[in-house]
Coordinates of C-alpha atoms in Angstrom, one line a residue:
X21 CA -22.8 -17.8 30.0
X22 CA -19.2 -16.7 29.7
X23 CA -18.2 -13.1 30.2
X24 CA -17.9 -11.1 27.1
X25 CA -15.0 -8.7 27.4
X26 CA -16.3 -6.6 24.4
X27 CA -20.0 -6.4 25.6
X28 CA -19.6 -2.6 26.0
X29 CA -18.7 -2.1 22.2
X30 CA -21.7 -2.1 19.8
X31 CA -21.7 -4.7 17.1
X32 CA -21.8 -8.5 16.9
X33 CA -19.6 -11.6 16.2
X34 CA -21.3 -12.5 12.9
X35 CA -22.0 -16.0 11.8
X36 CA -20.9 -19.1 13.8
X37 CA -17.2 -20.1 13.1
X38 CA -16.7 -17.6 10.2
X39 CA -17.9 -14.4 11.8
X40 CA -17.9 -11.6 9.3
X41 CA -15.0 -13.0 7.3
X42 CA -16.9 -13.9 4.0
X43 CA -18.7 -10.6 4.0
X44 CA -15.4 -8.7 4.6
X45 CA -13.6 -10.6 1.7
X46 CA -16.5 -10.1 -0.7
X47 CA -17.1 -6.4 0.0
X48 CA -14.9 -4.9 2.7
X49 CA -15.9 -1.3 2.0
X50 CA -19.6 -2.1 2.0
X51 CA -19.4 -4.1 5.2
X52 CA -17.5 -1.2 6.9
X53 CA -20.0 1.3 5.7
X54 CA -23.0 -0.7 6.8
X55 CA -21.4 -1.1 10.2
X56 CA -20.7 2.7 10.5
X57 CA -24.3 3.5 9.7
X58 CA -25.7 0.9 12.1
X59 CA -23.3 1.2 15.1
X60 CA -21.4 4.5 14.6
X61 CA -17.6 5.1 14.4
X62 CA -16.7 2.4 16.8
X63 CA -17.9 -1.2 16.4
X64 CA -16.7 -4.8 17.1
X65 CA -16.6 -7.6 14.5
X66 CA -14.9 -10.9 13.9
X67 CA -12.8 -11.4 10.8
X68 CA -10.4 -14.2 10.0
X69 CA -10.9 -15.8 13.4
X70 CA -10.2 -12.7 15.5
X71 CA -12.4 -10.5 17.5
X72 CA -11.6 -6.8 17.0
X73 CA -12.7 -3.3 17.5
X74 CA -12.7 -0.9 14.4
X75 CA -12.4 2.8 14.9
X76 CA -13.4 5.2 12.1
X77 CA -12.5 8.7 13.5
X78 CA -9.3 10.6 12.8
X79 CA -8.7 11.1 16.5
X80 CA -8.8 7.3 17.2
X81 CA -6.5 6.9 14.1
X82 CA -4.0 9.2 15.6
X83 CA -4.1 7.4 19.0
X84 CA -3.6 4.0 17.3
X85 CA -0.8 5.2 15.0
X86 CA 1.1 7.2 17.7
X87 CA 0.4 4.4 20.4
X88 CA 1.9 6.5 23.3
X89 CA 1.7 3.5 25.7
X90 CA 3.6 1.2 23.3
X91 CA 0.8 -1.5 23.7
X92 CA -0.5 -1.8 20.1
X93 CA 1.5 -4.5 18.2
X94 CA 1.6 -4.2 14.5
X95 CA 3.2 -7.7 14.3
X96 CA 0.2 -9.1 16.2
X97 CA -2.2 -7.1 13.9
X98 CA -0.8 -8.4 10.7
X99 CA 0.3 -11.9 11.7
X100 CA -2.8 -13.8 10.8
X101 CA -2.9 -12.4 7.3
X102 CA 0.6 -11.7 5.8
X103 CA 2.7 -13.2 8.7
X104 CA 3.6 -16.5 7.1
X105 CA 4.0 -15.0 3.6
X106 CA 6.0 -11.8 4.2
X107 CA 7.5 -12.6 7.5
X108 CA 9.9 -10.2 9.4
X109 CA 9.1 -7.2 7.1
X110 CA 8.9 -3.8 8.8
X111 CA 5.2 -4.0 9.3
X112 CA 5.8 -7.3 11.2
X113 CA 8.2 -5.9 13.7
X114 CA 7.5 -3.9 16.8
X115 CA 9.0 -1.1 19.1
X116 CA 12.8 -1.3 19.6
X117 CA 13.2 -4.2 17.1
X118 CA 11.2 -2.3 14.5
X119 CA 13.2 0.9 15.1
X120 CA 16.5 -0.9 14.8
X121 CA 15.7 -2.5 11.5
X122 CA 14.1 0.7 10.1
X123 CA 17.2 2.6 10.8
X124 CA 19.2 0.1 8.6
X125 CA 16.6 0.5 5.8
X126 CA 16.4 4.3 6.2
X127 CA 19.7 4.9 4.3
X128 CA 18.0 3.7 1.0
X129 CA 15.3 6.5 1.4
X130 CA 17.5 9.5 2.1
X131 CA 17.2 12.5 -0.1
X132 CA 20.5 11.6 -1.7
X133 CA 19.5 8.1 -2.4
X134 CA 16.1 9.3 -3.8
X135 CA 17.8 11.6 -6.2
X136 CA 20.0 8.7 -7.4
X137 CA 16.8 6.8 -8.2
X138 CA 15.4 9.3 -10.6
X139 CA 17.4 8.2 -13.6
X140 CA 16.4 4.5 -13.3
X141 CA 12.7 5.5 -12.7
X142 CA 12.7 7.5 -16.0
X143 CA 14.8 5.0 -18.0
X144 CA 12.6 2.1 -17.2
X145 CA 9.4 4.1 -17.7
X146 CA 10.6 5.3 -21.1
X147 CA 11.5 1.7 -22.1
X148 CA 7.9 0.5 -21.2
X149 CA 6.0 3.3 -22.8
X150 CA 8.1 3.7 -25.9
X151 CA 6.8 0.3 -27.1
X152 CA 3.2 1.0 -26.0
X153 CA 1.0 1.0 -29.1
X154 CA -2.1 3.2 -29.4
X155 CA -5.2 1.4 -28.5
X156 CA -6.8 -0.4 -25.6
X157 CA -4.5 -1.4 -22.7
X158 CA -5.2 -2.9 -19.3
X159 CA -3.8 -0.1 -17.2
X160 CA -3.4 -2.2 -14.0
X161 CA -1.4 -4.9 -15.8
X162 CA 0.8 -2.4 -17.6
X163 CA 1.5 -0.4 -14.4
X164 CA 2.2 -3.7 -12.4
X165 CA 4.9 -4.7 -14.8
X166 CA 6.3 -1.2 -15.0
X167 CA 6.5 -0.6 -11.3
X168 CA 8.0 -4.1 -10.6
X169 CA 10.8 -3.4 -13.1
X170 CA 11.4 0.0 -11.6
X171 CA 11.6 -1.5 -8.0
X172 CA 14.1 -4.2 -9.2
X173 CA 16.3 -1.5 -11.0
X174 CA 16.1 0.9 -8.1
X175 CA 16.3 -1.4 -5.1
X176 CA 18.0 -4.6 -6.5
X177 CA 20.2 -3.0 -9.1
X178 CA 19.2 -5.5 -11.7
X179 CA 16.8 -5.9 -14.6
X180 CA 14.5 -8.9 -13.9
X181 CA 14.3 -9.5 -17.7
X182 CA 12.8 -12.9 -18.4
X183 CA 12.3 -13.5 -14.6
X184 CA 9.9 -10.6 -14.3
X185 CA 6.7 -12.5 -15.0
X186 CA 7.7 -15.2 -12.7
X187 CA 8.5 -12.8 -9.9
X188 CA 5.3 -10.9 -10.6
X189 CA 3.2 -14.1 -10.3
X190 CA 4.9 -15.1 -7.1
X191 CA 4.1 -11.7 -5.6
X192 CA 0.4 -11.9 -6.8
X193 CA 0.0 -15.5 -5.4
X194 CA 1.5 -14.5 -2.0
X195 CA -0.7 -11.4 -1.7
X196 CA -3.8 -13.3 -2.7
X197 CA -3.0 -16.1 -0.1
X198 CA -2.8 -13.5 2.7
X199 CA -6.6 -13.3 2.9
X200 CA -7.7 -16.8 2.2
X201 CA -9.7 -18.2 5.1
X202 CA -8.6 -21.8 4.4
X203 CA -5.0 -22.1 5.4
X204 CA -4.3 -25.6 4.3
X205 CA -1.7 -26.3 1.6
X206 CA -3.8 -28.7 -0.5
X207 CA -3.0 -28.8 -4.2
X208 CA -4.7 -26.0 -6.2
X209 CA -5.6 -23.9 -3.2
X210 CA -4.7 -20.3 -2.9
X211 CA -2.7 -21.0 0.4
X212 CA -0.5 -23.6 -1.5
X213 CA 0.1 -21.1 -4.4
X214 CA 1.0 -18.4 -1.8
X215 CA 3.5 -20.6 0.0
X216 CA 5.0 -21.6 -3.4
X217 CA 5.2 -17.9 -4.4
X218 CA 7.0 -17.2 -1.2
X219 CA 9.4 -20.0 -1.8
X220 CA 10.2 -18.7 -5.2
X221 CA 10.8 -15.2 -3.9
X222 CA 13.1 -16.5 -1.1
X223 CA 15.0 -18.4 -3.8
X224 CA 15.3 -15.4 -6.1
X225 CA 16.4 -13.0 -3.4
X226 CA 18.5 -15.6 -1.6
X227 CA 20.6 -16.1 -4.7
X228 CA 21.0 -12.3 -5.1
X229 CA 22.1 -11.7 -1.5
X230 CA 24.7 -14.6 -1.8
X231 CA 26.1 -13.1 -5.1
X232 CA 26.3 -9.6 -3.5
X233 CA 28.2 -10.9 -0.5
X234 CA 30.7 -12.4 -2.8
X235 CA 31.5 -9.0 -4.2
X236 CA 34.4 -7.2 -2.6
X237 CA 33.0 -3.7 -3.2
X238 CA 29.3 -3.1 -2.3
X239 CA 27.2 -1.5 -5.0
X240 CA 24.9 1.4 -4.3
X241 CA 21.6 -0.3 -4.5
X242 CA 19.6 -1.2 -1.3
X243 CA 20.2 -5.0 -1.7
X244 CA 23.9 -4.4 -1.7
X245 CA 23.7 -2.1 1.2
X246 CA 21.7 -4.6 3.2
X247 CA 23.8 -7.5 2.2
X248 CA 26.9 -5.7 3.6
X249 CA 25.0 -4.0 6.6
X250 CA 26.0 -4.8 10.0
X251 CA 24.3 -5.0 13.4
X252 CA 25.3 -2.9 16.4
X253 CA 27.7 -5.6 17.4
X254 CA 29.5 -5.4 14.0
X255 CA 28.0 -8.7 12.7
X256 CA 26.6 -8.9 9.1
X257 CA 22.8 -8.9 9.2
X258 CA 21.6 -12.5 8.9
X259 CA 21.0 -13.5 5.2
X260 CA 17.4 -14.5 6.0
X261 CA 16.7 -11.0 7.4
X262 CA 18.1 -9.3 4.3
X263 CA 15.9 -11.6 2.1
X264 CA 12.8 -11.0 4.2
X265 CA 13.3 -7.2 4.1
X266 CA 13.8 -7.2 0.3
X267 CA 10.7 -9.3 -0.3
X268 CA 8.6 -7.0 1.8
X269 CA 10.1 -3.9 0.4
X270 CA 9.7 -5.0 -3.2
X271 CA 6.0 -5.8 -2.5
X272 CA 5.5 -2.4 -0.9
X273 CA 7.4 -0.6 -3.6
X274 CA 5.5 -1.9 -6.6
X275 CA 2.1 -3.3 -5.5
X276 CA 0.8 -0.3 -3.7
X277 CA 2.2 2.1 -6.3
X278 CA 0.5 0.1 -9.0
X279 CA -2.9 0.5 -7.4
X280 CA -2.4 4.3 -7.1
X281 CA -1.3 4.7 -10.6
X282 CA -4.1 2.6 -12.1
X283 CA -6.8 4.5 -10.1
X284 CA -5.2 7.8 -10.9
X285 CA -5.0 7.2 -14.6
X286 CA -8.5 5.6 -14.7
X287 CA -10.0 8.8 -13.0
X288 CA -8.1 11.2 -15.3
X289 CA -9.5 9.2 -18.2
X290 CA -13.0 9.7 -16.9
X291 CA -12.4 13.3 -16.1
X292 CA -10.9 15.0 -19.2
X293 CA -10.8 18.4 -17.8
X294 CA -8.6 17.2 -14.9
X295 CA -6.5 15.3 -17.4
X296 CA -6.0 18.5 -19.3
X297 CA -4.7 20.4 -16.3
X298 CA -2.3 17.6 -15.4
X299 CA -1.2 17.2 -19.0
X300 CA -0.5 20.9 -19.3
X301 CA 1.6 20.9 -16.2
X302 CA 3.8 17.9 -17.2
X303 CA 4.3 19.2 -20.7
X304 CA 5.7 22.3 -19.3
X305 CA 8.5 20.1 -17.9
X306 CA 9.6 19.8 -21.5
X307 CA 10.9 16.3 -21.0
X308 CA 12.9 17.1 -17.9
X309 CA 12.9 14.4 -15.2
X310 CA 10.6 14.7 -12.1
X311 CA 13.0 14.9 -9.2
X312 CA 12.6 14.8 -5.4
X313 CA 13.5 18.5 -5.4
X314 CA 10.7 19.8 -7.7
X315 CA 7.9 17.2 -7.7
X316 CA 6.0 19.4 -5.3
X317 CA 5.8 22.1 -8.0
X318 CA 3.5 19.8 -10.0
X319 CA 0.4 21.3 -8.1
X320 CA -2.5 19.7 -10.2
X321 CA -0.7 16.4 -10.5
X322 CA -0.1 16.3 -6.7
X323 CA -3.8 17.0 -6.0
X324 CA -5.0 14.3 -8.5
X325 CA -2.6 11.8 -6.9
X326 CA -3.9 12.8 -3.5
X327 CA -7.5 12.3 -4.6
X328 CA -6.6 8.9 -6.1
X329 CA -4.9 8.0 -2.7
X330 CA -8.1 9.2 -0.9
X331 CA -10.5 7.2 -2.9
X332 CA -8.4 4.0 -2.9
X333 CA -5.7 4.0 -0.2
X334 CA -3.0 1.5 -0.8
X335 CA -3.3 -0.1 2.8
X336 CA -7.0 0.2 3.5
X337 CA -7.0 -1.2 7.0
X338 CA -4.3 -1.0 9.6
X339 CA -4.6 -3.8 12.2
X340 CA -3.0 -3.9 15.6
X341 CA -3.3 -6.2 18.5
X342 CA -3.5 -4.9 22.1
X343 CA -0.8 -6.4 24.3
X344 CA -2.3 -4.8 27.4
X345 CA -5.6 -3.1 28.3
X346 CA -5.8 0.2 26.6
X347 CA -8.2 3.1 26.1
X348 CA -8.7 4.6 22.6
X349 CA -10.8 7.7 22.4
X350 CA -12.3 6.7 25.8
X351 CA -13.2 3.2 24.6
X352 CA -11.8 0.4 26.8
X353 CA -10.0 -2.3 24.7
X354 CA -9.0 -5.4 26.6
X355 CA -5.6 -7.1 26.2
X356 CA -5.5 -9.7 23.3
X357 CA -8.2 -7.8 21.2
X358 CA -7.6 -6.8 17.7
X359 CA -7.7 -3.1 17.0
X360 CA -8.2 -1.7 13.5
X361 CA -8.4 1.8 11.8
X362 CA -9.5 2.1 8.3
X363 CA -8.1 4.7 5.8
X364 CA -10.7 3.2 3.3
X365 CA -13.7 4.4 5.5
X366 CA -12.0 7.5 7.0
X367 CA -11.2 8.9 3.5
X368 CA -14.9 8.7 2.5
X369 CA -16.4 9.6 5.8
X370 CA -19.4 11.9 5.1
X371 CA -18.8 13.9 8.3
X372 CA -15.5 15.1 6.9
X373 CA -15.6 15.2 3.1
X374 CA -17.9 16.8 0.8
X375 CA -19.3 14.4 -2.0
X376 CA -17.0 11.7 -0.6
X377 CA -17.3 9.3 -3.5
X378 CA -16.6 12.0 -6.2
X379 CA -13.2 12.4 -7.8
X380 CA -12.5 16.1 -6.9
X381 CA -8.8 17.0 -6.7
X382 CA -9.6 20.6 -5.7
X383 CA -10.7 19.5 -2.3
X384 CA -7.0 19.7 -1.6
X385 CA -6.6 23.1 -3.0
X386 CA -6.1 26.3 -0.8
X387 CA -9.4 27.6 0.4
X388 CA -10.8 24.1 0.9
X389 CA -8.1 21.8 2.1
X390 CA -10.5 19.3 3.5
X391 CA -7.7 17.0 4.4
X392 CA -6.3 19.6 7.0
X393 CA -9.3 19.4 9.3
X394 CA -7.4 16.8 11.4
X395 CA -3.8 15.6 11.4
X396 CA -5.0 12.1 10.9
X397 CA -7.9 12.5 8.5
X398 CA -5.8 11.8 5.4
X399 CA -3.5 8.9 6.1
X400 CA -2.7 7.1 2.8
X401 CA 0.7 6.2 4.1
X402 CA -0.3 5.3 7.6
X403 CA 1.4 7.2 10.6
X404 CA 3.5 7.0 13.7
X405 CA 6.5 4.7 13.9
X406 CA 5.1 2.6 11.0
X407 CA 4.7 5.6 8.6
X408 CA 5.5 4.1 5.1
X409 CA 9.3 4.3 4.7
X410 CA 9.0 4.6 1.0
X411 CA 6.2 7.3 0.7
X412 CA 8.6 9.9 -1.0
X413 CA 9.9 7.3 -3.4
X414 CA 6.3 6.4 -4.3
X415 CA 5.1 10.0 -4.9
X416 CA 8.1 10.7 -7.2
X417 CA 7.5 7.4 -9.0
X418 CA 3.8 8.0 -9.5
X419 CA 4.3 11.6 -10.8
X420 CA 7.2 10.6 -13.1
X421 CA 5.2 7.8 -14.7
X422 CA 2.1 10.1 -15.3
X423 CA 4.4 12.8 -16.5
X424 CA 6.0 10.5 -19.1
X425 CA 2.7 9.1 -20.3
X426 CA 0.6 12.3 -20.5
X427 CA 3.4 14.3 -22.0
X428 CA 2.7 12.8 -25.4
X429 CA -0.5 10.7 -25.0
X430 CA -4.1 11.0 -24.0
X431 CA -6.1 8.4 -22.1
X432 CA -9.8 7.8 -22.3
X433 CA -12.1 5.2 -20.8
X434 CA -15.7 4.0 -21.1
X435 CA -17.6 5.3 -18.1
X436 CA -20.0 2.4 -18.5
X437 CA -17.2 -0.2 -18.0
X438 CA -18.2 -0.4 -14.3
X439 CA -14.7 -1.1 -13.0
X440 CA -14.9 -2.3 -9.4
X441 CA -11.8 -1.9 -7.1
X442 CA -11.5 -4.8 -4.6
X443 CA -9.8 -2.9 -1.8
X444 CA -8.2 -5.8 0.2
X445 CA -5.5 -6.8 0.8
X446 CA -4.1 -4.2 -1.6
X447 CA -6.5 -2.4 -4.0
X448 CA -6.9 -4.2 -7.4
X449 CA -9.6 -4.1 -10.1
X450 CA -11.9 -7.2 -10.1
X451 CA -11.7 -7.4 -13.9
X452 CA -9.9 -5.7 -16.7
X453 CA -9.3 -2.0 -16.4
X454 CA -9.1 -0.9 -20.0
X455 CA -7.9 2.5 -21.0
X456 CA -7.6 3.7 -24.6
X457 CA -4.3 5.4 -25.2
X458 CA -3.8 7.7 -28.2

């Protein structure tokens, strides 16, 4: 019998051929929790054709994110899911190459740039909410349109207008395709739709990059900055690189924020006392914008947002691939093995959180501060070199939208609606997420 390099790690390889893939796609959180109860905080499994070791402790999460030996490849971790669909984004680059590209992107996320985005965030939000009638609304659908339009205005400097739905659909198809086990481009398959979605995004952003390069004076938005950015040798960044960065950034800027907003508003609708605290706080702003300088003053709003991020982290699993043998919290991981940490499981780990499944923003309040028990216990934006580059924009965006909505409206929801959030690849409700707005 062939030697099993992971024989020392508890767990199993699942069913023949498919491993644990179907169970993972159907109920990633349930599978992770069952494995934790059965095997503990370190276990092996086989998902999407790859053997891997999953770690569920904050210390292991820290070691994976910080990767002191520079042996855990993010590109290798993500390549078999989003690799073909969102190629060359920051998550699909490693080490010096990642650092070089991140440095070019960083200018779009400076404090000065952030402050410049505030007006666009509020203008687009007001435009969407002004026309929102009282009554039932699917909060996920509403937030997806809103955040995509904000991301377009802020990072591309254009209003998508009539193209908005087409671009939205292209992103949805590309994301859905990232976890399909059948990667054959047959007509009608999710993989075919995903590749068509990517082609549409390449066309849209390729046209925009070409148009910006024809302009003598660069504008201030990120697309223009990247279109005119140069490498260390003084050459323009290749147009393909600019397109790839923009597609990935637009995905990260709107899809992850959508899920956080939807979960936050849903929970506030189910917990009227918490909604009252947030509403009182945002009404005290008296219509003033939420800015990078003062968003931290929204104490209750911040804790409610943190709790939404805890319950439903935007990137529930962070995969890596070991390029060499490595030890993580004393567990030997051979070269070529997948390594995964899971904010989804860590954020509800019963060893660390009281009533882990309950919406309880005060767990972040002074006196409790459960998230501070370990530096890497609460990691909604990842960590290390791959810490989310847009986390501050996301926080301001979420708070600004919640402030604009709850300053004049109230949201309620039917607790019997039984909304189920499918956590992978990016959290999304399995059916309608209906809120009543008054």
